[in-house]
């Protein structure tokens, strides 16, 4: 089983819909992250959490929210999806060495 | 704003040759540096980390760090077609990783 699991792997939704992307990890790491990746723009940080009670906005948090339900679970919500949120989304975890480990990604299309 | 710069490529290298990938960063206080490999449609995978000036070797990969000049590089010896991927440089700055946009490497048989 993967150490960092994202669900769903693919999602097509319509403009204005609320959607949730889920992430769970078995690595025992305290730190979790949500990134999006767009062609030519690299990875951009949406939100990060250093423990269950510590959640921080990243570079591009507008239009997104997160919930850290437990040490192992970190979900990302799009309250009202828009087409420019079409992207590849990655959940990741890290230990205190700053090495980051990624899930397989969720490919989201907003029509 | 902290930045990490990479040449987007593509960088084309013959099979068996040395591939050299470069990255510059803006935050002089950065202490941790990483190289990730990403195949098309897949997630990034950590291949090297380096924390002090000089070279660090792991198999066919060598990471080089020069903090005075603010650059980090990755050398891949005996390049194989399976090394064809996008290579991402990441620099730890102010409690988070700052990512370069990646260099696309193509190994030609």
mmCIF file of C-alpha atoms in Angstrom:
data_model
loop_
_atom_site.group_PDB
_atom_site.id
_atom_site.type_symbol
_atom_site.label_atom_id
_atom_site.label_comp_id
_atom_site.label_asym_id
_atom_site.label_seq_id
_atom_site.Cartn_x
_atom_site.Cartn_y
_atom_site.Cartn_z
ATOM 1 C CA UNK A 1 0.000 0.000 0.000
ATOM 2 C CA UNK A 2 1.157 3.537 -0.732
ATOM 3 C CA UNK A 3 2.502 5.567 2.189
ATOM 4 C CA UNK A 4 0.544 8.645 1.055
ATOM 5 C CA UNK A 5 -2.859 7.887 -0.437
ATOM 6 C CA UNK A 6 -4.990 10.388 -2.325
ATOM 7 C CA UNK A 7 -8.611 9.958 -3.321
ATOM 8 C CA UNK A 8 -10.017 10.323 -5.861
ATOM 9 C CA UNK A 9 -7.289 9.906 -8.486
ATOM 10 C CA UNK A 10 -9.342 11.651 -11.142
ATOM 11 C CA UNK A 11 -12.313 13.960 -10.849
ATOM 12 C CA UNK A 12 -14.389 15.901 -13.313
ATOM 13 C CA UNK A 13 -16.749 18.479 -11.880
ATOM 14 C CA UNK A 14 -18.750 21.491 -12.945
ATOM 15 C CA UNK A 15 -18.247 25.159 -12.167
ATOM 16 C CA UNK A 16 -19.754 26.092 -8.814
ATOM 17 C CA UNK A 17 -19.694 22.614 -7.306
ATOM 18 C CA UNK A 18 -18.083 21.896 -3.950
ATOM 19 C CA UNK A 19 -15.553 19.086 -3.976
ATOM 20 C CA UNK A 20 -13.224 17.493 -1.490
ATOM 21 C CA UNK A 21 -9.913 15.801 -2.110
ATOM 22 C CA UNK A 22 -8.744 13.452 0.608
ATOM 23 C CA UNK A 23 -5.307 12.415 1.755
ATOM 24 C CA UNK A 24 -4.150 9.877 4.301
ATOM 25 C CA UNK A 25 -0.652 8.788 5.252
ATOM 26 C CA UNK A 26 0.941 5.894 7.075
ATOM 27 C CA UNK A 27 4.421 7.428 7.385
ATOM 28 C CA UNK A 28 3.763 8.835 10.851
ATOM 29 C CA UNK A 29 4.804 12.330 9.792
ATOM 30 C CA UNK A 30 3.418 15.392 11.523
ATOM 31 C CA UNK A 31 3.757 17.690 8.525
ATOM 32 C CA UNK A 32 1.347 17.555 5.625
ATOM 33 C CA UNK A 33 0.941 19.687 2.510
ATOM 34 C CA UNK A 34 -1.328 20.324 -0.430
ATOM 35 C CA UNK A 35 0.231 21.440 -3.729
ATOM 36 C CA UNK A 36 -1.106 22.077 -7.178
ATOM 37 C CA UNK A 37 0.902 21.675 -10.344
ATOM 38 C CA UNK A 38 0.191 23.399 -13.623
ATOM 39 C CA UNK A 39 2.244 22.928 -16.803
ATOM 40 C CA UNK A 40 5.217 25.298 -16.838
ATOM 41 C CA UNK A 41 4.502 26.670 -13.368
ATOM 42 C CA UNK A 42 5.918 23.965 -11.164
ATOM 43 C CA UNK A 43 4.570 23.081 -7.750
ATOM 44 C CA UNK A 44 2.716 25.726 -5.795
ATOM 45 C CA UNK A 45 1.829 25.360 -2.138
ATOM 46 C CA UNK A 46 -1.855 25.731 -1.238
ATOM 47 C CA UNK A 47 -1.896 24.902 2.486
ATOM 48 C CA UNK A 48 0.380 23.216 4.970
ATOM 49 C CA UNK A 49 -0.025 21.791 8.448
ATOM 50 C CA UNK A 50 2.725 21.037 10.951
ATOM 51 C CA UNK A 51 0.367 19.262 13.328
ATOM 52 C CA UNK A 52 -3.349 18.797 13.887
ATOM 53 C CA UNK A 53 -3.777 22.227 15.465
ATOM 54 C CA UNK A 54 -1.426 24.121 13.155
ATOM 55 C CA UNK A 55 -2.715 24.967 9.678
ATOM 56 C CA UNK A 56 -1.192 27.644 7.477
ATOM 57 C CA UNK A 57 -1.961 29.253 4.153
ATOM 58 C CA UNK A 58 0.481 28.752 1.354
ATOM 59 C CA UNK A 59 1.207 30.735 -1.775
ATOM 60 C CA UNK A 60 -2.197 30.226 -3.429
ATOM 61 C CA UNK A 61 -4.839 29.516 -0.764
ATOM 62 C CA UNK A 62 -7.673 31.657 -2.197
ATOM 63 C CA UNK A 63 -10.629 29.494 -3.179
ATOM 64 C CA UNK A 64 -9.431 26.536 -1.108
ATOM 65 C CA UNK A 65 -9.882 25.329 2.455
ATOM 66 C CA UNK A 66 -8.413 22.421 4.390
ATOM 67 C CA UNK A 67 -9.162 20.230 7.358
ATOM 68 C CA UNK A 68 -6.672 18.216 9.399
ATOM 69 C CA UNK A 69 -8.913 15.563 10.898
ATOM 70 C CA UNK A 70 -6.085 13.580 12.474
ATOM 71 C CA UNK A 71 -2.328 13.297 12.250
ATOM 72 C CA UNK A 72 -2.777 10.970 9.292
ATOM 73 C CA UNK A 73 -5.556 12.779 7.419
ATOM 74 C CA UNK A 74 -5.537 16.104 5.595
ATOM 75 C CA UNK A 75 -8.318 17.050 3.186
ATOM 76 C CA UNK A 76 -8.574 19.864 0.664
ATOM 77 C CA UNK A 77 -11.884 21.457 -0.325
ATOM 78 C CA UNK A 78 -12.833 23.661 -3.222
ATOM 79 C CA UNK A 79 -15.936 25.485 -1.981
ATOM 80 C CA UNK A 80 -17.096 26.618 -5.407
ATOM 81 C CA UNK A 81 -14.953 25.178 -8.167
ATOM 82 C CA UNK A 82 -13.929 27.335 -11.115
ATOM 83 C CA UNK A 83 -12.240 26.316 -14.406
ATOM 84 C CA UNK A 84 -8.839 27.793 -13.507
ATOM 85 C CA UNK A 85 -8.655 25.325 -10.633
ATOM 86 C CA UNK A 86 -8.190 22.587 -13.200
ATOM 87 C CA UNK A 87 -4.806 21.138 -12.284
ATOM 88 C CA UNK A 88 -2.918 18.188 -10.838
ATOM 89 C CA UNK A 89 -3.131 18.209 -7.039
ATOM 90 C CA UNK A 90 -0.620 16.539 -4.768
ATOM 91 C CA UNK A 91 -0.758 15.780 -1.089
ATOM 92 C CA UNK A 92 2.602 15.377 0.599
ATOM 93 C CA UNK A 93 4.143 14.707 3.996
ATOM 94 C CA UNK A 94 7.519 15.447 5.477
ATOM 95 C CA UNK A 95 9.615 14.579 8.449
ATOM 96 C CA UNK A 96 11.876 16.977 10.334
ATOM 97 C CA UNK A 97 14.639 16.463 7.781
ATOM 98 C CA UNK A 98 12.454 18.456 5.354
ATOM 99 C CA UNK A 99 12.339 15.562 2.881
ATOM 100 C CA UNK A 100 8.927 15.606 1.223
ATOM 101 C CA UNK A 101 7.043 12.497 0.095
ATOM 102 C CA UNK A 102 4.177 12.779 -2.362
ATOM 103 C CA UNK A 103 0.962 10.948 -2.999
ATOM 104 C CA UNK A 104 0.123 9.789 -6.514
ATOM 105 C CA UNK A 105 -1.882 12.925 -7.267
ATOM 106 C CA UNK A 106 -5.455 13.850 -8.164
ATOM 107 C CA UNK A 107 -6.169 15.101 -11.656
ATOM 108 C CA UNK A 108 -9.039 17.584 -11.368
ATOM 109 C CA UNK A 109 -10.967 19.055 -14.272
ATOM 110 C CA UNK A 110 -13.506 21.829 -13.699
ATOM 111 C CA UNK A 111 -15.836 22.341 -16.648
ATOM 112 C CA UNK B 1 10.126 36.707 -2.614
ATOM 113 C CA UNK B 2 12.253 33.599 -2.360
ATOM 114 C CA UNK B 3 12.982 32.047 -5.743
ATOM 115 C CA UNK B 4 14.469 28.924 -7.236
ATOM 116 C CA UNK B 5 15.441 29.078 -10.900
ATOM 117 C CA UNK B 6 15.994 26.242 -13.336
ATOM 118 C CA UNK B 7 16.398 26.131 -17.082
ATOM 119 C CA UNK B 8 13.196 24.549 -18.384
ATOM 120 C CA UNK B 9 14.970 22.676 -21.178
ATOM 121 C CA UNK B 10 14.517 20.293 -22.772
ATOM 122 C CA UNK B 11 18.080 19.158 -22.191
ATOM 123 C CA UNK B 12 19.002 16.423 -24.644
ATOM 124 C CA UNK B 13 21.876 14.094 -23.707
ATOM 125 C CA UNK B 14 23.153 10.973 -25.531
ATOM 126 C CA UNK B 15 22.804 7.669 -23.740
ATOM 127 C CA UNK B 16 25.903 6.919 -21.677
ATOM 128 C CA UNK B 17 26.943 10.569 -21.352
ATOM 129 C CA UNK B 18 26.841 12.799 -18.264
ATOM 130 C CA UNK B 19 23.727 14.925 -17.771
ATOM 131 C CA UNK B 20 24.263 18.153 -15.843
ATOM 132 C CA UNK B 21 21.296 19.968 -14.311
ATOM 133 C CA UNK B 22 21.602 23.313 -12.578
ATOM 134 C CA UNK B 23 19.591 25.350 -10.112
ATOM 135 C CA UNK B 24 20.087 28.757 -8.496
ATOM 136 C CA UNK B 25 18.305 30.093 -5.436
ATOM 137 C CA UNK B 26 17.839 33.491 -3.857
ATOM 138 C CA UNK B 27 17.687 32.851 -0.083
ATOM 139 C CA UNK B 28 21.224 32.908 1.329
ATOM 140 C CA UNK B 29 19.924 31.439 4.583
ATOM 141 C CA UNK B 30 18.769 28.172 2.998
ATOM 142 C CA UNK B 31 20.294 25.065 4.553
ATOM 143 C CA UNK B 32 18.566 22.123 2.848
ATOM 144 C CA UNK B 33 18.520 21.313 -0.857
ATOM 145 C CA UNK B 34 16.791 18.545 -2.763
ATOM 146 C CA UNK B 35 16.487 17.053 -6.215
ATOM 147 C CA UNK B 36 13.303 15.297 -7.262
ATOM 148 C CA UNK B 37 12.572 13.338 -10.413
ATOM 149 C CA UNK B 38 9.107 13.453 -11.957
ATOM 150 C CA UNK B 39 7.952 11.247 -14.787
ATOM 151 C CA UNK B 40 5.135 12.591 -16.921
ATOM 152 C CA UNK B 41 1.805 12.313 -15.097
ATOM 153 C CA UNK B 42 3.430 10.920 -11.954
ATOM 154 C CA UNK B 43 4.329 12.401 -8.594
ATOM 155 C CA UNK B 44 7.779 13.798 -7.762
ATOM 156 C CA UNK B 45 10.198 11.318 -6.231
ATOM 157 C CA UNK B 46 13.104 12.353 -3.998
ATOM 158 C CA UNK B 47 16.455 11.284 -5.457
ATOM 159 C CA UNK B 48 19.050 13.402 -3.647
ATOM 160 C CA UNK B 49 19.375 15.691 -0.656
ATOM 161 C CA UNK B 50 22.391 17.831 0.222
ATOM 162 C CA UNK B 51 23.027 20.062 3.201
ATOM 163 C CA UNK B 52 26.697 21.124 3.074
ATOM 164 C CA UNK B 53 29.014 22.581 0.479
ATOM 165 C CA UNK B 54 30.690 20.134 -1.854
ATOM 166 C CA UNK B 55 29.678 16.925 -3.562
ATOM 167 C CA UNK B 56 27.436 14.098 -2.441
ATOM 168 C CA UNK B 57 27.375 10.912 -4.480
ATOM 169 C CA UNK B 58 24.731 8.200 -4.590
ATOM 170 C CA UNK B 59 25.179 5.629 -7.325
ATOM 171 C CA UNK B 60 25.081 7.370 -10.696
ATOM 172 C CA UNK B 61 23.880 10.624 -9.125
ATOM 173 C CA UNK B 62 26.053 13.401 -7.701
ATOM 174 C CA UNK B 63 24.639 16.524 -6.096
ATOM 175 C CA UNK B 64 26.874 19.570 -5.839
ATOM 176 C CA UNK B 65 26.252 22.544 -3.570
ATOM 177 C CA UNK B 66 27.957 25.942 -3.575
ATOM 178 C CA UNK B 67 26.334 28.205 -0.989
ATOM 179 C CA UNK B 68 28.598 31.178 -1.762
ATOM 180 C CA UNK B 69 27.409 31.197 -5.362
ATOM 181 C CA UNK B 70 23.890 30.039 -4.416
ATOM 182 C CA UNK B 71 23.670 27.172 -6.821
ATOM 183 C CA UNK B 72 23.066 23.476 -6.598
ATOM 184 C CA UNK B 73 23.554 21.002 -9.417
ATOM 185 C CA UNK B 74 22.808 17.379 -10.197
ATOM 186 C CA UNK B 75 25.053 15.197 -12.329
ATOM 187 C CA UNK B 76 23.795 11.919 -13.759
ATOM 188 C CA UNK B 77 26.574 9.649 -14.993
ATOM 189 C CA UNK B 78 26.083 6.946 -17.633
ATOM 190 C CA UNK B 79 22.686 8.390 -18.546
ATOM 191 C CA UNK B 80 19.997 5.870 -19.416
ATOM 192 C CA UNK B 81 16.744 6.319 -21.371
ATOM 193 C CA UNK B 82 14.918 5.654 -18.078
ATOM 194 C CA UNK B 83 16.479 8.875 -16.714
ATOM 195 C CA UNK B 84 14.306 10.858 -19.143
ATOM 196 C CA UNK B 85 12.060 12.896 -16.852
ATOM 197 C CA UNK B 86 11.624 16.356 -15.395
ATOM 198 C CA UNK B 87 14.008 17.140 -12.554
ATOM 199 C CA UNK B 88 12.814 19.522 -9.850
ATOM 200 C CA UNK B 89 15.126 21.456 -7.580
ATOM 201 C CA UNK B 90 13.734 22.351 -4.138
ATOM 202 C CA UNK B 91 15.273 24.616 -1.514
ATOM 203 C CA UNK B 92 14.141 24.828 2.099
ATOM 204 C CA UNK B 93 13.421 28.411 3.082
ATOM 205 C CA UNK B 94 11.431 29.826 5.977
ATOM 206 C CA UNK B 95 9.731 26.574 7.076
ATOM 207 C CA UNK B 96 8.783 25.432 3.578
ATOM 208 C CA UNK B 97 10.219 24.145 0.344
ATOM 209 C CA UNK B 98 10.524 26.526 -2.566
ATOM 210 C CA UNK B 99 10.341 24.688 -5.881
ATOM 211 C CA UNK B 100 11.900 25.342 -9.230
ATOM 212 C CA UNK B 101 9.720 24.797 -12.296
ATOM 213 C CA UNK B 102 11.886 21.862 -13.373
ATOM 214 C CA UNK B 103 14.220 20.905 -16.206
ATOM 215 C CA UNK B 104 13.025 18.369 -18.742
ATOM 216 C CA UNK B 105 15.780 15.856 -19.512
ATOM 217 C CA UNK B 106 15.713 13.661 -22.608
ATOM 218 C CA UNK B 107 18.208 10.818 -22.961
ATOM 219 C CA UNK B 108 18.619 9.816 -26.586
ATOM 220 C CA UNK B 109 19.494 6.167 -27.331
#
